[in-house]
CSV table of C-alpha atoms and ligand atoms in Angstrom, one decimal:
chain,number,residue,atom,x,y,z
A,21,MET,CA,166.1,91.2,131.2
A,22,THR,CA,165.3,90.9,127.5
A,23,PRO,CA,162.2,92.4,126.0
A,24,THR,CA,160.8,88.8,126.1
A,25,ALA,CA,160.0,89.4,129.7
A,26,LEU,CA,158.5,92.1,132.0
A,27,PRO,CA,161.2,93.8,134.1
A,28,VAL,CA,161.9,92.0,137.4
A,29,GLU,CA,161.8,95.3,139.3
A,30,GLU,CA,158.2,95.7,138.4
A,31,LEU,CA,157.1,92.2,139.3
A,32,ALA,CA,159.1,91.2,142.3
A,33,GLN,CA,157.3,92.2,145.4
A,34,ARG,CA,159.9,91.6,148.1
A,35,THR,CA,163.4,93.0,149.0
A,36,GLU,CA,166.5,90.9,149.1
A,37,ASP,CA,166.4,91.0,152.9
A,38,GLU,CA,162.8,89.8,153.0
A,39,VAL,CA,163.6,86.9,150.8
A,40,ARG,CA,166.6,85.9,153.0
A,41,GLU,CA,164.3,86.0,156.0
A,42,HIS,CA,161.6,84.0,154.3
A,43,LEU,CA,164.2,81.3,153.4
A,44,ALA,CA,165.9,81.4,156.8
A,45,ALA,CA,162.4,80.5,158.3
A,46,GLY,CA,162.5,77.4,156.2
A,47,LYS,CA,159.7,78.5,153.9
A,48,LEU,CA,159.4,77.9,150.1
A,49,VAL,CA,159.0,80.7,147.5
A,50,GLU,CA,155.6,80.2,145.9
A,51,GLY,CA,155.4,83.0,143.4
A,52,LEU,CA,156.1,86.7,142.6
A,53,GLN,CA,154.7,87.7,146.0
A,54,HIS,CA,157.7,86.0,147.7
A,55,MET,CA,160.4,87.1,145.2
A,56,SER,CA,163.0,89.9,145.1
A,57,PRO,CA,164.4,91.1,141.8
A,58,GLU,CA,167.5,89.1,142.2
A,59,TYR,CA,165.6,85.9,143.1
A,60,LEU,CA,163.3,86.4,140.1
A,61,SER,CA,166.1,87.0,137.6
A,62,GLY,CA,168.0,84.0,139.1
A,63,ILE,CA,165.1,81.6,138.9
A,64,ARG,CA,164.2,82.8,135.4
A,65,ARG,CA,167.7,82.0,134.3
A,66,ILE,CA,167.9,78.5,135.7
A,67,LEU,CA,164.4,77.6,134.5
A,68,THR,CA,165.3,78.8,131.0
A,69,VAL,CA,168.4,76.7,130.9
A,70,SER,CA,166.4,73.7,132.1
A,71,ALA,CA,163.4,74.1,129.7
A,72,ASP,CA,165.7,74.9,126.7
A,73,THR,CA,167.7,71.7,127.5
A,74,GLU,CA,164.6,69.5,127.6
A,75,LEU,CA,163.2,71.1,124.5
A,76,ILE,CA,166.3,70.8,122.3
A,77,SER,CA,166.7,67.1,123.3
A,78,ALA,CA,163.6,66.4,121.3
A,79,PRO,CA,164.9,67.2,117.8
A,80,ALA,CA,168.3,65.8,118.8
A,81,TYR,CA,166.9,62.5,119.9
A,82,LEU,CA,164.4,62.4,116.9
A,83,ARG,CA,167.3,62.6,114.5
A,84,ALA,CA,169.0,59.6,116.0
A,85,ALA,CA,165.8,57.7,116.6
A,86,GLN,CA,165.5,57.3,112.8
A,87,HIS,CA,168.3,54.7,113.1
A,88,ALA,CA,166.1,52.5,115.5
A,89,PRO,CA,166.8,48.8,114.7
A,90,ALA,CA,163.0,48.0,114.8
A,91,LEU,CA,159.7,49.7,115.0
A,92,ASN,CA,159.1,48.9,118.8
A,93,ASN,CA,162.5,50.5,119.5
A,94,LEU,CA,161.4,53.6,117.6
A,95,GLY,CA,158.4,53.6,119.8
A,96,SER,CA,160.5,53.7,123.0
A,97,ALA,CA,162.6,56.5,121.6
A,98,VAL,CA,159.5,58.5,120.7
A,99,SER,CA,158.0,58.1,124.1
A,100,ILE,CA,161.2,59.4,125.6
A,101,LEU,CA,161.0,62.4,123.3
A,102,GLN,CA,157.4,63.0,124.4
A,103,ASP,CA,158.5,63.1,128.0
A,104,GLU,CA,161.2,65.6,127.1
A,105,LEU,CA,158.6,67.9,125.5
A,106,ALA,CA,156.4,67.6,128.6
A,107,HIS,CA,159.4,68.5,130.8
A,108,ALA,CA,160.2,71.5,128.7
A,109,HIS,CA,156.5,72.6,129.0
A,110,ILE,CA,156.7,72.5,132.8
A,111,GLY,CA,159.7,74.9,132.7
A,112,TYR,CA,158.1,77.3,130.2
A,113,ARG,CA,154.8,77.3,132.0
A,114,LEU,CA,156.5,78.4,135.2
A,115,LEU,CA,158.4,81.1,133.3
A,116,GLY,CA,155.0,82.2,131.9
A,117,ASP,CA,153.8,82.7,135.6
A,118,LEU,CA,157.0,84.7,136.2
A,119,GLY,CA,156.3,87.4,133.6
A,120,VAL,CA,158.0,85.8,130.6
A,121,ASP,CA,156.2,85.8,127.2
A,122,MET,CA,156.4,82.1,126.4
A,123,ASN,CA,155.7,82.3,122.7
A,124,ARG,CA,158.4,84.9,122.2
A,125,LEU,CA,160.8,82.9,124.3
A,126,ILE,CA,160.2,79.6,122.5
A,127,TYR,CA,159.3,80.6,119.0
A,128,GLU,CA,160.8,84.0,118.3
A,129,ARG,CA,164.2,83.7,120.0
A,130,GLU,CA,167.4,83.6,117.9
A,131,PRO,CA,168.9,80.1,117.9
A,132,ALA,CA,172.1,81.4,119.4
A,133,ALA,CA,170.2,82.8,122.4
A,134,PHE,CA,169.0,79.3,123.5
A,135,LYS,CA,170.7,78.3,126.7
A,136,TYR,CA,171.1,74.5,126.5
A,137,PRO,CA,174.5,72.7,126.9
A,138,TYR,CA,176.7,72.7,123.9
A,139,ALA,CA,176.7,68.9,123.8
A,140,PHE,CA,173.3,69.0,122.1
A,141,ASP,CA,174.7,71.0,119.2
A,142,VAL,CA,176.7,68.0,118.1
A,143,PRO,CA,174.6,65.6,116.0
A,144,LEU,CA,173.7,62.2,117.2
A,145,ASP,CA,174.0,60.0,114.1
A,146,SER,CA,173.2,56.5,115.1
A,147,TRP,CA,171.2,54.3,117.5
A,148,HIS,CA,174.4,53.8,119.4
A,149,GLU,CA,174.7,57.5,119.9
A,150,LEU,CA,171.1,57.8,121.0
A,151,VAL,CA,171.3,55.2,123.7
A,152,LEU,CA,174.6,56.6,124.9
A,153,ALA,CA,172.9,60.0,125.1
A,154,ASN,CA,170.3,58.4,127.3
A,155,ALA,CA,173.0,56.9,129.4
A,156,LEU,CA,175.2,60.0,129.6
A,157,TYR,CA,173.2,63.1,128.8
A,158,ASP,CA,170.0,62.0,130.6
A,159,GLN,CA,172.2,61.0,133.6
A,160,ALA,CA,173.7,64.6,133.6
A,161,GLY,CA,170.1,66.0,133.5
A,162,PHE,CA,169.1,63.6,136.2
A,163,VAL,CA,172.0,64.7,138.5
A,164,LEU,CA,171.2,68.3,137.9
A,165,LEU,CA,167.5,68.0,138.4
A,166,SER,CA,167.8,65.8,141.5
A,167,ASP,CA,169.9,68.5,143.0
A,168,VAL,CA,167.3,71.1,142.1
A,169,HIS,CA,164.5,68.8,143.4
A,170,GLU,CA,166.3,68.5,146.7
A,171,SER,CA,167.6,72.1,147.1
A,172,SER,CA,165.2,74.3,145.2
A,173,THR,CA,163.4,76.9,147.3
A,174,PHE,CA,160.9,77.5,144.5
A,175,GLY,CA,157.9,75.4,145.5
A,176,PRO,CA,156.1,74.9,142.2
A,177,TRP,CA,159.2,73.7,140.4
A,178,LYS,CA,160.3,71.5,143.3
A,179,ARG,CA,156.9,69.7,143.3
A,180,ALA,CA,156.8,69.3,139.5
A,181,LEU,CA,160.2,67.6,139.5
A,182,ALA,CA,158.9,64.5,141.4
A,183,LYS,CA,157.3,63.4,138.1
A,184,VAL,CA,160.2,64.5,135.9
A,185,ASP,CA,162.6,62.4,138.1
A,186,LYS,CA,160.7,59.3,137.6
A,187,GLU,CA,160.6,59.7,133.8
A,188,GLU,CA,164.3,60.4,133.6
A,189,THR,CA,164.8,57.1,135.5
A,190,PHE,CA,163.1,55.4,132.6
A,191,HIS,CA,165.3,57.2,130.0
A,192,LEU,CA,168.4,56.2,131.9
A,193,ARG,CA,167.3,52.6,132.1
A,194,HIS,CA,166.6,52.6,128.4
A,195,GLY,CA,170.2,53.9,127.7
A,196,ARG,CA,171.8,51.4,130.0
A,197,THR,CA,169.9,48.4,128.9
A,198,TRP,CA,170.8,49.1,125.3
A,199,VAL,CA,174.5,50.0,126.0
A,200,LYS,CA,174.8,46.7,127.9
A,201,LYS,CA,173.2,44.8,125.0
A,202,LEU,CA,175.3,46.4,122.3
A,203,ALA,CA,178.5,46.0,124.3
A,204,ALA,CA,178.0,42.3,124.4
A,205,SER,CA,178.8,42.1,120.6
A,206,PRO,CA,182.4,42.8,119.6
A,207,GLU,CA,181.4,44.7,116.5
A,208,GLU,CA,178.7,46.9,118.2
A,209,LYS,CA,181.1,47.4,121.1
A,210,ALA,CA,183.7,49.0,118.8
A,211,ARG,CA,181.1,51.4,117.5
A,212,LEU,CA,179.9,52.3,121.0
A,213,GLN,CA,183.4,52.9,122.1
A,214,ALA,CA,184.0,55.3,119.2
A,215,SER,CA,181.0,57.3,120.1
A,216,LEU,CA,181.7,57.2,123.8
A,217,ASP,CA,185.2,58.7,123.1
A,218,TRP,CA,183.7,62.0,122.1
A,219,MET,CA,180.5,61.9,124.1
A,220,PHE,CA,182.0,61.3,127.5
A,221,ILE,CA,184.3,64.3,127.5
A,222,LEU,CA,181.5,66.5,126.1
A,223,THR,CA,179.3,65.5,129.1
A,224,LEU,CA,182.1,66.3,131.5
A,225,GLU,CA,182.1,69.8,130.1
A,226,TRP,CA,178.3,70.0,130.7
A,227,PHE,CA,178.8,71.0,134.4
A,228,GLY,CA,180.7,74.1,133.5
A,229,LEU,CA,183.6,75.9,135.0
A,230,PRO,CA,185.5,74.3,137.9
A,231,ASP,CA,184.7,75.8,141.3
A,232,ALA,CA,188.0,77.5,141.5
A,233,GLN,CA,187.1,79.7,138.6
A,234,LYS,CA,183.4,80.2,139.2
A,235,ARG,CA,181.5,81.9,142.0
A,236,HIS,CA,178.1,80.5,142.6
A,237,GLY,CA,177.1,83.1,145.3
A,238,ILE,CA,173.5,83.7,144.8
A,239,GLN,CA,172.7,80.3,143.1
A,240,LEU,CA,173.6,78.5,146.3
A,241,GLU,CA,172.4,81.1,148.7
A,242,TYR,CA,168.9,81.3,147.2
A,243,GLY,CA,168.8,77.6,146.8
A,244,PHE,CA,168.6,77.5,143.0
A,245,LYS,CA,171.0,74.6,143.4
A,246,GLY,CA,172.6,72.7,146.3
A,247,MET,CA,175.8,71.4,144.8
A,248,SER,CA,178.7,73.2,143.1
A,249,ASN,CA,179.8,72.5,139.5
A,250,ASP,CA,182.6,70.2,140.6
A,251,GLU,CA,180.4,68.3,143.0
A,252,LEU,CA,177.8,67.8,140.3
A,253,ARG,CA,180.5,66.6,137.9
A,254,GLN,CA,181.7,64.1,140.5
A,255,ALA,CA,178.2,62.9,141.1
A,256,TRP,CA,177.8,62.3,137.4
A,257,MET,CA,181.1,60.4,137.2
A,258,ALA,CA,180.1,58.3,140.2
A,259,ALA,CA,177.0,57.2,138.4
A,260,VAL,CA,178.5,56.7,134.9
A,261,VAL,CA,182.1,55.5,135.3
A,262,PRO,CA,181.4,52.2,137.3
A,263,PHE,CA,178.7,51.4,134.7
A,264,ILE,CA,181.0,51.9,131.8
A,265,ASP,CA,183.6,49.8,133.5
A,266,GLU,CA,181.1,47.1,134.1
A,267,VAL,CA,180.1,46.7,130.4
A,268,GLY,CA,183.8,46.6,129.4
A,269,LEU,CA,184.0,50.0,127.7
A,270,HIS,CA,186.7,52.6,128.4
A,271,VAL,CA,186.5,56.2,129.6
A,272,PRO,CA,189.4,58.6,130.6
A,273,ALA,CA,188.4,58.8,134.3
A,274,HIS,CA,188.9,56.6,137.3
A,275,TRP,CA,188.3,56.6,141.1
A,276,ASP,CA,191.3,57.7,143.0
A,277,ASP,CA,191.4,56.3,146.5
A,278,GLY,CA,194.1,58.7,147.7
A,279,ALA,CA,192.2,61.8,146.5
A,280,GLY,CA,188.8,60.4,147.5
A,281,ARG,CA,187.3,61.4,144.2
A,282,TYR,CA,187.1,60.7,140.5
A,283,VAL,CA,190.1,61.9,138.5
A,284,ILE,CA,190.0,62.8,134.8
A,285,ASP,CA,192.8,61.0,132.9
A,286,CYS,CA,193.0,63.2,129.7
A,287,PRO,CA,193.7,66.8,129.1
A,288,PHE,CA,190.6,68.6,130.2
A,289,PRO,CA,189.2,70.9,129.0
A,290,ALA,CA,190.4,70.3,125.5
A,291,ARG,CA,189.9,71.4,122.0
A,292,PHE,CA,187.1,69.7,120.0
A,293,ASP,CA,186.8,69.2,116.3
A,294,GLU,CA,183.0,69.4,116.0
A,295,GLU,CA,182.8,68.4,112.4
A,296,ALA,CA,184.8,65.2,112.9
A,297,LYS,CA,183.4,64.8,116.5
A,298,ARG,CA,186.9,64.2,117.8
A,299,TRP,CA,188.9,65.6,120.7
A,300,LEU,CA,192.3,67.0,119.9
A,301,LEU,CA,193.8,65.7,123.0
A,302,ASP,CA,197.4,65.8,121.5
A,303,GLU,CA,197.2,69.5,121.6
A,304,GLY,CA,196.9,69.4,125.4
A,305,GLU,CA,194.8,71.2,128.0
A,306,ILE,CA,193.2,74.5,127.0
A,307,GLY,CA,191.7,77.3,129.0
A,308,TRP,CA,188.0,77.6,129.9
A,309,ASP,CA,187.9,80.9,128.1
A,310,GLU,CA,188.4,79.0,124.8
A,311,VAL,CA,185.7,76.5,125.7
A,312,MET,CA,183.3,79.4,126.4
A,313,THR,CA,184.1,80.9,123.1
A,314,ARG,CA,183.1,77.6,121.4
A,315,TRP,CA,179.9,77.3,123.5
A,316,LYS,CA,179.0,80.9,122.7
A,317,ALA,CA,179.4,80.3,118.9
A,318,ARG,CA,177.1,77.3,119.3
A,319,GLY,CA,177.7,74.1,117.4
A,320,PRO,CA,176.7,72.5,114.1
A,321,MET,CA,173.0,71.6,114.8
A,322,ASN,CA,171.9,74.7,116.7
A,323,GLU,CA,170.2,76.5,113.9
A,324,ASP,CA,168.7,73.3,112.4
A,325,TYR,CA,167.1,72.1,115.7
A,326,VAL,CA,165.7,75.5,116.6
A,327,ALA,CA,164.3,76.0,113.1
A,328,ARG,CA,162.5,72.6,113.4
A,329,LEU,CA,161.0,73.6,116.7
A,330,GLN,CA,159.9,77.1,115.5
A,331,LYS,CA,158.7,76.0,112.0
A,332,GLY,CA,155.0,75.5,112.6
A,333,TYR,CA,154.7,78.7,114.6
A,334,ARG,CA,156.5,80.8,112.0
A,335,GLY,CA,154.3,79.2,109.3
A,336,ARG,CA,151.2,80.2,111.2
A,337,LEU,CA,152.4,83.8,111.4
A,338,ALA,CA,153.0,83.9,107.7
A,339,ALA,CA,149.5,82.5,106.9
B,23,FE2,FE1,163.8,65.4,130.5
B,24,FE2,FE1,165.4,62.5,129.6
């Protein structure tokens, strides 16, 4: 582990076999007294991804909220943002209980070391993009967290997610209500479609490598998640694609009766021009190794967003 946290070997009080036995008996893991080193490093990893994602959504949504059409709309956007900060807090607090130094993790980490999905590194530049983010990104978060809520063997997180789930439902509703409203006007609809064209494929990527290329081993075995990447991607499309069809917008995916699943109708994964926010679909399908290189380099807003979040703390240190 990084120096941000105490070594798992020192903190975890159980062996791998003991954890397996505990889980096989249908019991939840409540703290370090029930964790093995592998369990502890696994749960730290997934909690960090989750808390980082919630946290970074705040500056990302705030940027777009400035385009709110009226003051009460800005109010709704800010209340969503407040929820996201509270969700991040839940994750970081739990990490604090698991031997991680929260201040160092949040305020002293390099921007590139944050573990949220690449999609948030691409700026949201309009109200259209904010409400689409609520409809697409919050839906992705909802699919992932519902899976954790259902499958997680870590009791404190599982219980906390009951509240998070309810708030995410509000974010989704906000996104859908607005998308529906904007799609009813031809001019707004064209703007929505232009944003949807880059945002839909970017959210497809969110779920990571296809199952054929990724081994989940311990994540599934220890109940950090219940569904595989491809299953989660399918669950997300099942929620999003029919809604998009219903409001008369278009995405490159459809339900295939023969295959019994959603099928993606464009080259995927593909090359992305992050400055122009445009997919280079003419260049055809690329390998996931190239996608991971892009993710690792982080995108245009990474440093800016993290600097915003760390600003007050760094100022305090300097004072
Ligand atoms: Fe959230
Ligand atoms: Fe949300």
